Coordinates of C-alpha atoms and ligand atoms in Angstrom, one line a residue:
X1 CA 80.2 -21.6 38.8
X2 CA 77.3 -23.7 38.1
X3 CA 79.0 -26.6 38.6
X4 CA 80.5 -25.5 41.7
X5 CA 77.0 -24.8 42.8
X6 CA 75.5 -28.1 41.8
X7 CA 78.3 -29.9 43.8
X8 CA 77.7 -27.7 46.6
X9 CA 73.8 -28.7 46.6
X10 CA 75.1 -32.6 46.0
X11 CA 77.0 -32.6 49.1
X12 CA 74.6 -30.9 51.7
X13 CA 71.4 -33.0 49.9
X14 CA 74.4 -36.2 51.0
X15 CA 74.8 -35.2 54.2
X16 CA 71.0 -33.9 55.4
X17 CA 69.9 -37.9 54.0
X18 CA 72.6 -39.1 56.0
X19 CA 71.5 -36.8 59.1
X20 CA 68.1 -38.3 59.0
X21 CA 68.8 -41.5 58.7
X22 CA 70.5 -40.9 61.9
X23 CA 67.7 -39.2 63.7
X24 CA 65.0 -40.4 62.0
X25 CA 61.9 -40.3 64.3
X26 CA 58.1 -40.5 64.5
X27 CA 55.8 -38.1 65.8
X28 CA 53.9 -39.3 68.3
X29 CA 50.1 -39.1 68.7
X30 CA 50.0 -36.6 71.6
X31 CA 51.7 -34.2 69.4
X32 CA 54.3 -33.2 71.4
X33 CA 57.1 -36.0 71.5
X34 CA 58.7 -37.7 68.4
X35 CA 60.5 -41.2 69.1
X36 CA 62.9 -43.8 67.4
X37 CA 59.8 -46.3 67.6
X38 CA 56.2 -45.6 67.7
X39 CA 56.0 -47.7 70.4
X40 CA 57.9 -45.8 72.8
X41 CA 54.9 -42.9 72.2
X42 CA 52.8 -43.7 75.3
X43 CA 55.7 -44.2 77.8
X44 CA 55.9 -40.0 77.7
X45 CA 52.6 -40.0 79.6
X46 CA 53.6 -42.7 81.7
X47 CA 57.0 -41.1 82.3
X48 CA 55.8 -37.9 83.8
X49 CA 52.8 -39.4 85.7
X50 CA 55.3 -41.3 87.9
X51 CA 57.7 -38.4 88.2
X52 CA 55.0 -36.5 89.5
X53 CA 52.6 -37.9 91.3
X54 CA 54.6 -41.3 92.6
X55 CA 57.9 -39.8 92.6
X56 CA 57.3 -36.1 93.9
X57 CA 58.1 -34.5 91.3
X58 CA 61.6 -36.4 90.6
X59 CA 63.0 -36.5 94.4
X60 CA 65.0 -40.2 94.8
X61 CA 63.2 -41.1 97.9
X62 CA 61.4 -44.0 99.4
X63 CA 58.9 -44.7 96.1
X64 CA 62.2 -45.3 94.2
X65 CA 64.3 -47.2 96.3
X66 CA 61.2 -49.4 96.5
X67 CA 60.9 -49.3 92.7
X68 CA 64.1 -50.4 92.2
X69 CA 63.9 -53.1 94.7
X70 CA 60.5 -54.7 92.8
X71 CA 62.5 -54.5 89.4
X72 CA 64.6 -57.3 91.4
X73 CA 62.4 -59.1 93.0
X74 CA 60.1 -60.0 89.7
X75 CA 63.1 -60.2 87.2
X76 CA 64.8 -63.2 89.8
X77 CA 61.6 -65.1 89.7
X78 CA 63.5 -67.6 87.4
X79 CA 65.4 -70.6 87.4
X80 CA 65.8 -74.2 87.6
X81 CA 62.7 -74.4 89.2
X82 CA 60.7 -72.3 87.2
X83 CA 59.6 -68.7 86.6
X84 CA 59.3 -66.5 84.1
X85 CA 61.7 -63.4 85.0
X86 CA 60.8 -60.1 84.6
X87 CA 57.4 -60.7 83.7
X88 CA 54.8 -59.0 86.2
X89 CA 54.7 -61.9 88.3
X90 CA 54.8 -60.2 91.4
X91 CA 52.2 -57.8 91.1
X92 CA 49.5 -60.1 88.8
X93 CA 50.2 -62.8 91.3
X94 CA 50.2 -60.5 94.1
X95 CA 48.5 -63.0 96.6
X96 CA 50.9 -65.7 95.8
X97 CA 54.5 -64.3 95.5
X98 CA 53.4 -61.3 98.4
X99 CA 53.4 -63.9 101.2
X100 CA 57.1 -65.7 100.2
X101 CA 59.1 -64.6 103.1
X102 CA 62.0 -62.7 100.8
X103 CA 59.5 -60.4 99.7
X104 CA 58.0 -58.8 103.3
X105 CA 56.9 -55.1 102.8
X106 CA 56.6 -55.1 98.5
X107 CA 53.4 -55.1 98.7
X108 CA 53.9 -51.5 99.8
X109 CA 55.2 -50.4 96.3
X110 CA 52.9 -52.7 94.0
X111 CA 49.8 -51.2 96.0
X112 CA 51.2 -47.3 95.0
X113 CA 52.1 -48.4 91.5
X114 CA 48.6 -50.2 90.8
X115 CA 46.5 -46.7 89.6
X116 CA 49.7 -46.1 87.4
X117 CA 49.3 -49.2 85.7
X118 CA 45.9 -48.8 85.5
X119 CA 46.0 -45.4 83.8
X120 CA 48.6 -46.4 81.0
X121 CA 48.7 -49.3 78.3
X122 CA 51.4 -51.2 79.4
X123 CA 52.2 -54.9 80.2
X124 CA 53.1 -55.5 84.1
X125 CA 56.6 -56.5 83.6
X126 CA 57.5 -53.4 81.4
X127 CA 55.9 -51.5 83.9
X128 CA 57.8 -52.3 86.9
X129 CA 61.1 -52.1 84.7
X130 CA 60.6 -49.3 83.3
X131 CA 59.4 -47.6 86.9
X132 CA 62.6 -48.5 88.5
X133 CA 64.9 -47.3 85.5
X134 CA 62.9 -43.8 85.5
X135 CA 63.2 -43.5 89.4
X136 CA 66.5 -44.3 89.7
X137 CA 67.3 -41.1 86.9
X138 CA 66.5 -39.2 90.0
X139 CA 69.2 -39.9 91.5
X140 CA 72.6 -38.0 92.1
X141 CA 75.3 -40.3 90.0
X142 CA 73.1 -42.5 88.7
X143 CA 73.7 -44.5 85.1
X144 CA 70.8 -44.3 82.5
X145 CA 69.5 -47.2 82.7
X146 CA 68.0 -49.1 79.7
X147 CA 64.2 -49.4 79.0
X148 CA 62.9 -52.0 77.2
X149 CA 59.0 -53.1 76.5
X150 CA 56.9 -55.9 75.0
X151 CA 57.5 -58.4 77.7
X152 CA 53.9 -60.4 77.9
X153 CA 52.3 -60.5 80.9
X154 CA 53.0 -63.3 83.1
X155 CA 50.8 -66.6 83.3
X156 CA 51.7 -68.0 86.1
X157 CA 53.8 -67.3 89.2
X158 CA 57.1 -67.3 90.5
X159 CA 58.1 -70.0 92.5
X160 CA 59.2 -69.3 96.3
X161 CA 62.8 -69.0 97.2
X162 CA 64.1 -66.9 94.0
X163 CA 65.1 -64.4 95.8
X164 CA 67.9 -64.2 98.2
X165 CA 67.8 -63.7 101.9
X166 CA 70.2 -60.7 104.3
X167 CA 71.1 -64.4 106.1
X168 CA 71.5 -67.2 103.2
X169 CA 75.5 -67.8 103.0
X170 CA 77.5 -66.2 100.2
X171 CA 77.5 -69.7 98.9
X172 CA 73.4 -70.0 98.6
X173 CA 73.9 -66.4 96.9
X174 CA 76.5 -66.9 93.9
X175 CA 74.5 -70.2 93.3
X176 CA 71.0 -68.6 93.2
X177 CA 72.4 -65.9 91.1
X178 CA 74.0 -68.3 88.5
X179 CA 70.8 -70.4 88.5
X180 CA 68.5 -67.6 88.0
X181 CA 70.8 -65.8 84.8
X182 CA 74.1 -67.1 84.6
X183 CA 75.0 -64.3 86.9
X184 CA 79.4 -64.2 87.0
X185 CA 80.6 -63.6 91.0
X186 CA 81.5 -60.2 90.1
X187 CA 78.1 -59.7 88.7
X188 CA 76.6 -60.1 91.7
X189 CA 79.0 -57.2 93.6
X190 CA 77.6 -55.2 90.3
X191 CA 73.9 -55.9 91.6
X192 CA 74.1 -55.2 95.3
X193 CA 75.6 -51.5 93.8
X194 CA 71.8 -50.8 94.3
X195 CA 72.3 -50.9 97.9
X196 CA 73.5 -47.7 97.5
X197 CA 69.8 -46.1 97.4
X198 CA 68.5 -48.4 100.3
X199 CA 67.0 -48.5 103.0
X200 CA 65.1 -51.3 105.9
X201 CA 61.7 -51.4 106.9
X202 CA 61.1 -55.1 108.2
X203 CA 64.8 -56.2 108.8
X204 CA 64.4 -54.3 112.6
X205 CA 60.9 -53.4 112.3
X206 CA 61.6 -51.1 115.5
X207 CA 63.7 -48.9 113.5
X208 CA 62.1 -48.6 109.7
X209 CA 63.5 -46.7 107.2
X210 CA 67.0 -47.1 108.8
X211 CA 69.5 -47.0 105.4
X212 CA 72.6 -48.9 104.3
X213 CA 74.5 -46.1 103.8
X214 CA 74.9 -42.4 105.2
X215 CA 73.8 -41.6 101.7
X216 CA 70.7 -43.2 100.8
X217 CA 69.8 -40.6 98.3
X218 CA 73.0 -40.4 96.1
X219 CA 74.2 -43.2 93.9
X220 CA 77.9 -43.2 95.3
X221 CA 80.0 -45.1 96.4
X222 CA 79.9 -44.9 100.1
X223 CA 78.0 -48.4 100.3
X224 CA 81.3 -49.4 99.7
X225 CA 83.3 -47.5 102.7
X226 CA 80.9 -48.3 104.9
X227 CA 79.8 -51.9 104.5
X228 CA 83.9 -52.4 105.0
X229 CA 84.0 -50.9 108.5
X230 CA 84.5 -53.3 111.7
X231 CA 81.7 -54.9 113.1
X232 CA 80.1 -57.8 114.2
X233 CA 77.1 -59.7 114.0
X234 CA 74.4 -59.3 116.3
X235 CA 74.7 -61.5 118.8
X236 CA 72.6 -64.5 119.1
X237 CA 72.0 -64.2 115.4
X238 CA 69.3 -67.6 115.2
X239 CA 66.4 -65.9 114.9
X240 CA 67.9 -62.6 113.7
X241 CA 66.5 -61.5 110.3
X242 CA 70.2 -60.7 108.6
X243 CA 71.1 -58.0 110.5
X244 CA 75.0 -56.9 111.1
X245 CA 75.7 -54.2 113.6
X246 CA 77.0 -51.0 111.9
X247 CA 79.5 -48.6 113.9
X248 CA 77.5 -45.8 112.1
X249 CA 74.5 -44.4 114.4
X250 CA 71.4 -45.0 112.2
X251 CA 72.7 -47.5 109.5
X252 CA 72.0 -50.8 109.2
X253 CA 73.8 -53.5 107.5
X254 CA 73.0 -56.9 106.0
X255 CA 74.7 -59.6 106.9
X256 CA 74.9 -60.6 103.2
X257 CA 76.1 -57.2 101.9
X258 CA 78.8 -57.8 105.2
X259 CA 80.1 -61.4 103.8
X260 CA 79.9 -59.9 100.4
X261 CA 82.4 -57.5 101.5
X262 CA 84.8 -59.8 103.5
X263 CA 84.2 -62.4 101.7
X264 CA 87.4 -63.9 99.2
X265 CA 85.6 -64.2 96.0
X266 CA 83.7 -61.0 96.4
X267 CA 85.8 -58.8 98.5
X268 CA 88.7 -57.2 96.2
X269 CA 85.7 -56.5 93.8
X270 CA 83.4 -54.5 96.4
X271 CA 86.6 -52.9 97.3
X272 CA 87.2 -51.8 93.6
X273 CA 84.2 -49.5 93.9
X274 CA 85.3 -47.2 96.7
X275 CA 85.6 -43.7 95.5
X276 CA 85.4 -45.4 92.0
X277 CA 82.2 -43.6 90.6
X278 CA 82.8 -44.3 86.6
X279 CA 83.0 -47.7 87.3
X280 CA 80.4 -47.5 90.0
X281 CA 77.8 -46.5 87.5
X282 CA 79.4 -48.5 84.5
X283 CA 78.6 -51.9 85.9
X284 CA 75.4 -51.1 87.5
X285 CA 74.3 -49.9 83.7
X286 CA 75.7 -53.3 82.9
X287 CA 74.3 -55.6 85.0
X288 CA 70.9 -54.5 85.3
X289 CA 70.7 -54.4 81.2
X290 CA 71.0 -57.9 82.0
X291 CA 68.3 -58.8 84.9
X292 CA 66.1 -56.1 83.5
X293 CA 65.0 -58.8 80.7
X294 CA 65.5 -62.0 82.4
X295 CA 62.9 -64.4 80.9
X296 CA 62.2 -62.1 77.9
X297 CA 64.0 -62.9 74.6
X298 CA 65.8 -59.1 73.8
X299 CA 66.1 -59.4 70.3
X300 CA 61.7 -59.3 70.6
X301 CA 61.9 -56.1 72.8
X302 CA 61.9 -52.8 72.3
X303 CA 64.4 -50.3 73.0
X304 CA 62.8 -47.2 74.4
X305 CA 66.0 -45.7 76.7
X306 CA 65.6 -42.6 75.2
X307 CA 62.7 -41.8 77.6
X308 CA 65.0 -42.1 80.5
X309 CA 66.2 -38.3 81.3
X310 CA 70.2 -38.2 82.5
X311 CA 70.5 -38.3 85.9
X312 CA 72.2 -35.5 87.7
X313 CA 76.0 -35.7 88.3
X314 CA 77.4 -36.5 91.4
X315 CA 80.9 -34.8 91.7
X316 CA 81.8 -35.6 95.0
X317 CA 84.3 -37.8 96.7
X318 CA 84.3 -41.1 99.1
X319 CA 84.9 -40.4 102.6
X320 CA 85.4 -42.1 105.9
X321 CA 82.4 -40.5 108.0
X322 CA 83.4 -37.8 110.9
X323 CA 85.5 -40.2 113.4
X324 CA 86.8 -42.6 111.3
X325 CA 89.9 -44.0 109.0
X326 CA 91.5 -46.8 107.7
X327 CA 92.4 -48.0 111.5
X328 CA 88.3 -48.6 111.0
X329 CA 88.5 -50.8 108.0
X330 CA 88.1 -54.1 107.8
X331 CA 90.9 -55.4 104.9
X332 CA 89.3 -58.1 103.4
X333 CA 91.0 -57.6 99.4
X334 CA 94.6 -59.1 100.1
X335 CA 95.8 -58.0 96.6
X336 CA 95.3 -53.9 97.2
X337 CA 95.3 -51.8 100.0
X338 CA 92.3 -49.7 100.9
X339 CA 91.7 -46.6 98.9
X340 CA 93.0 -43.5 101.1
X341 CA 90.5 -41.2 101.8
X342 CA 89.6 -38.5 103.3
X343 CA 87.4 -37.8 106.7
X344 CA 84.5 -35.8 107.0
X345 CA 85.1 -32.9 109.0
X346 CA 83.4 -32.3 112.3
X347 CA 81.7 -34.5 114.8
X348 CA 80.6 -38.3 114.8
X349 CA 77.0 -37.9 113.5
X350 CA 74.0 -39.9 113.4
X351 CA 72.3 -40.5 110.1
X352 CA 68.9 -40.1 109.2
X353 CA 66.1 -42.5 108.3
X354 CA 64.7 -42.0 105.1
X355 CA 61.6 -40.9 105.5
X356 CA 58.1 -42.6 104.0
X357 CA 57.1 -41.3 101.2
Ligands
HEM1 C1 72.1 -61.0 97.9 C2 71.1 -60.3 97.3 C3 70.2 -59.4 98.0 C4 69.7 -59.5 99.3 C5 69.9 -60.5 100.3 C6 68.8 -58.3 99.5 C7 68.1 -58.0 100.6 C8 67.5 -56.8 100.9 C9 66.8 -56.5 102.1 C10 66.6 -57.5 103.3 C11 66.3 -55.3 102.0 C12 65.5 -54.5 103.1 C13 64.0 -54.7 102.9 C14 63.2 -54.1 104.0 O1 63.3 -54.5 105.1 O2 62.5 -53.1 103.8 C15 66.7 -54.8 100.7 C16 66.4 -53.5 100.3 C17 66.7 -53.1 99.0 N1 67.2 -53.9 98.0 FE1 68.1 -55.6 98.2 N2 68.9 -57.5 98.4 C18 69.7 -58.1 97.4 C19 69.9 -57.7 96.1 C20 69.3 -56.6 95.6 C21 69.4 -56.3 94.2 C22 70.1 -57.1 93.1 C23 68.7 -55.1 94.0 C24 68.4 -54.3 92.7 C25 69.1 -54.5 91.6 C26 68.2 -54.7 95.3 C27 67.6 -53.5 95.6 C28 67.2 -53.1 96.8 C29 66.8 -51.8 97.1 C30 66.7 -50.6 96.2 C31 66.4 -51.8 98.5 C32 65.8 -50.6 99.3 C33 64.3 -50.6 99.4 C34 63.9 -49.4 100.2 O3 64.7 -48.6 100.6 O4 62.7 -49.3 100.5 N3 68.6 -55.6 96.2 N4 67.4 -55.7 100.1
NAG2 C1 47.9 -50.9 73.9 O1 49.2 -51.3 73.5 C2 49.2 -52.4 72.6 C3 50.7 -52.8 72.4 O2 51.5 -51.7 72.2 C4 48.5 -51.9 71.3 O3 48.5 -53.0 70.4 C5 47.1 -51.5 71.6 O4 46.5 -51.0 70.4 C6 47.1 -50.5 72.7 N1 45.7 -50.2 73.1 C7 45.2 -49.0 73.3 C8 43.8 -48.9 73.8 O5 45.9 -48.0 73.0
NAG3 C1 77.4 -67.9 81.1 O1 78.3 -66.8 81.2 C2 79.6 -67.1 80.7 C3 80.5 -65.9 80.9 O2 80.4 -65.5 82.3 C4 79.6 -67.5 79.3 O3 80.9 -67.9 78.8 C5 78.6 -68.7 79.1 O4 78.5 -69.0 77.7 C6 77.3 -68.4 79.7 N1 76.4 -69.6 79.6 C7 75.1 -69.5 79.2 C8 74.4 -70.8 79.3 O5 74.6 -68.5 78.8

């Protein structure tokens, strides 16, 4: 009995060790969270000032489209001819990197950010990562994306043309993506996945807002459906800014995202994600785990994911929208036919702008 007792208290002593070593965490100063790493403490604040007051109160609007966008547009600062990655560049060197002609209209989202930064301890570069990762949690079938801090703050900036054009050839693309991070071909389908949860301002200035998909607010898959309809480019496209006419009312296409999709490298890939939302949000996860440290050695980071809350499911299916079907696609993969799918009900629609926010 007293054995059996003492063997009894041996085993659950065994496993509640074992349990904490798993779970082990540190209470943070504010008294309220614990975490893995006591640096992770002050990201809490952080975390809900931007879900509140930048992105009302966790919508997937505008603010984090934009967010997502800067995480980009720093990180690809780097390559052959210099740059430092995801390192703040953008926003300390504002002035600079603000007038290269890729980045038109991102001042918008540094300007909102600013009194965030300024609020919380926290280096520019882990700031705008760790901005887009949390936004993009608000979004309807979104992956988790990975957060990551003690990238040091930038010293110098970013050279121009890091960052791709809507009209540089699918060429100039895979090669600025290789140059910048090694970037595979079907890497760079896994990044333009983002386009998802896009929209234009300055691409057709007359129209901002317009979106490159019917669903700008979901992270699904009909990017995918979409970008594959028929179409053509605008006509007279010297002078155009990258612009691809899209059969949808309201959308807008880029004429990158276009050859992407018809493109023989690229296309059986962007066809692979159509209606494919596990490995939609599989590869996105991957690939931005990747550009989110660009210029940063990881093994000197941080991992804080754990602030980053799951992102609502999204449990719907890919459609063709109301007046259209596979007479509308554009076969570009020659090894499998187009996913069949269904069309929405009712009639041909218009889709919204997304409004400012
Ligand atoms: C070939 C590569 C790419 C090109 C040419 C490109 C180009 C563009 C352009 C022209 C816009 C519209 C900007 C405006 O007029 O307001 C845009 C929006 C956007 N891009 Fe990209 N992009 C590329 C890759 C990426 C990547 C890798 C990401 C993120 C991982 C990204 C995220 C976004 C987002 C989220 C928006 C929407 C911003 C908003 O709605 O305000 N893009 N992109
Ligand atoms: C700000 O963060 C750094 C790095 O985590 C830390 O060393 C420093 O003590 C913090 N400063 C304040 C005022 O909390
Ligand atoms: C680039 O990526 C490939 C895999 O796509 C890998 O085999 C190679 O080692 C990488 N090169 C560098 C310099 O990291």
């Amino acid at each position: 009995m007293a054995f059996k007792a003492l063997a009894a208290f041996l085993t659950l002593a065994a496993f509640q060790v074992a349990n904490a070593a798993l779970t082990r965490r540190v209470a943070c100063p504010d008294g309220v969270n614990t975490a893995t790493n006591a640096a992770c403490c002050s990201l809490f604040a952080l975390r809900d000032d931007l879900q509140q007051n930048l992105f009302d109160n966790g919508q997937c609007g505008e603010d984090v489209h934009e967010s997502l966008r800067l995480t980009f547009h720093d990180a690809i600062g780097i390559g052959s001819n210099g740059g430092g990655g995801a390192d703040g560049s953008i926003a300390i060197f504002e002035d600079i990197e603000t007038a290269f002609h890729a980045n038109a209209g991102i001042d918008e989202i540094i300007n909102e950010q600013k009194p965030f930064l300024a609020r919380h301890n926290i280096t520019v570069g882990d700031f705008i990562q760790f901005a887009g990762a949390l936004g993009v949690s608000n979004c309807p079938g979104a992956p988790r994306l990975p957060v990551f801090i003690g990238r040091p703050n930038a010293v110098a900036p970013a050279p121009d043309k890091t960052v791709p054009e809507p009209f540089d050839s699918v060429d100039t693309i895979l090669a600025r993506f290789a140059d910048a991070g090694n970037f595979s071909t079907v890497e760079v389908v896994w990044l333009l996945i983002s386009h998802t949860i896009a929209a234009a301002d300055l691409v057709d200035p007359t129209i901002p807002g317009t979106p490159f998909d019917s669903t700008p607010e979901t992270f699904d898959t009909q990017f995918f459906v979409e970008t594959q309809l028929k179409g053509t480019l605008f006509p007279g496209t010297a002078g155009n800014q990258g612009e691809v006419e899209s059969p949808l009312q309201g959308e807008i296409r880029l004429q990158s995202d276009f050859e992407l999709a018809r493109d023989s490298r690229t296309a059986c890939e962007w066809q692979s994600f159509v209606n494919n939302q596990r490995k939609l949000t599989n590869r996105f996860q991957a690939v931005f785990t990747k550009m989110t440290v660009l210029g940063n050695d990881v093994n000197s980071l941080i991992d804080c994911s754990e602030l980053i809350p799951e992102p609502p499911a999204f449990t719907g299916s890919a459609t063709f929208p109301a007046g259209f079907s596979v007479n509308d696609v554009e076969q570009a993969c020659e090894a499998t036919p187009f996913p069949t799918l269904a069309t929405d009900p009712g009639p041909v629609t218009s889709v919204a702008p997304v409004p400012p926010s």
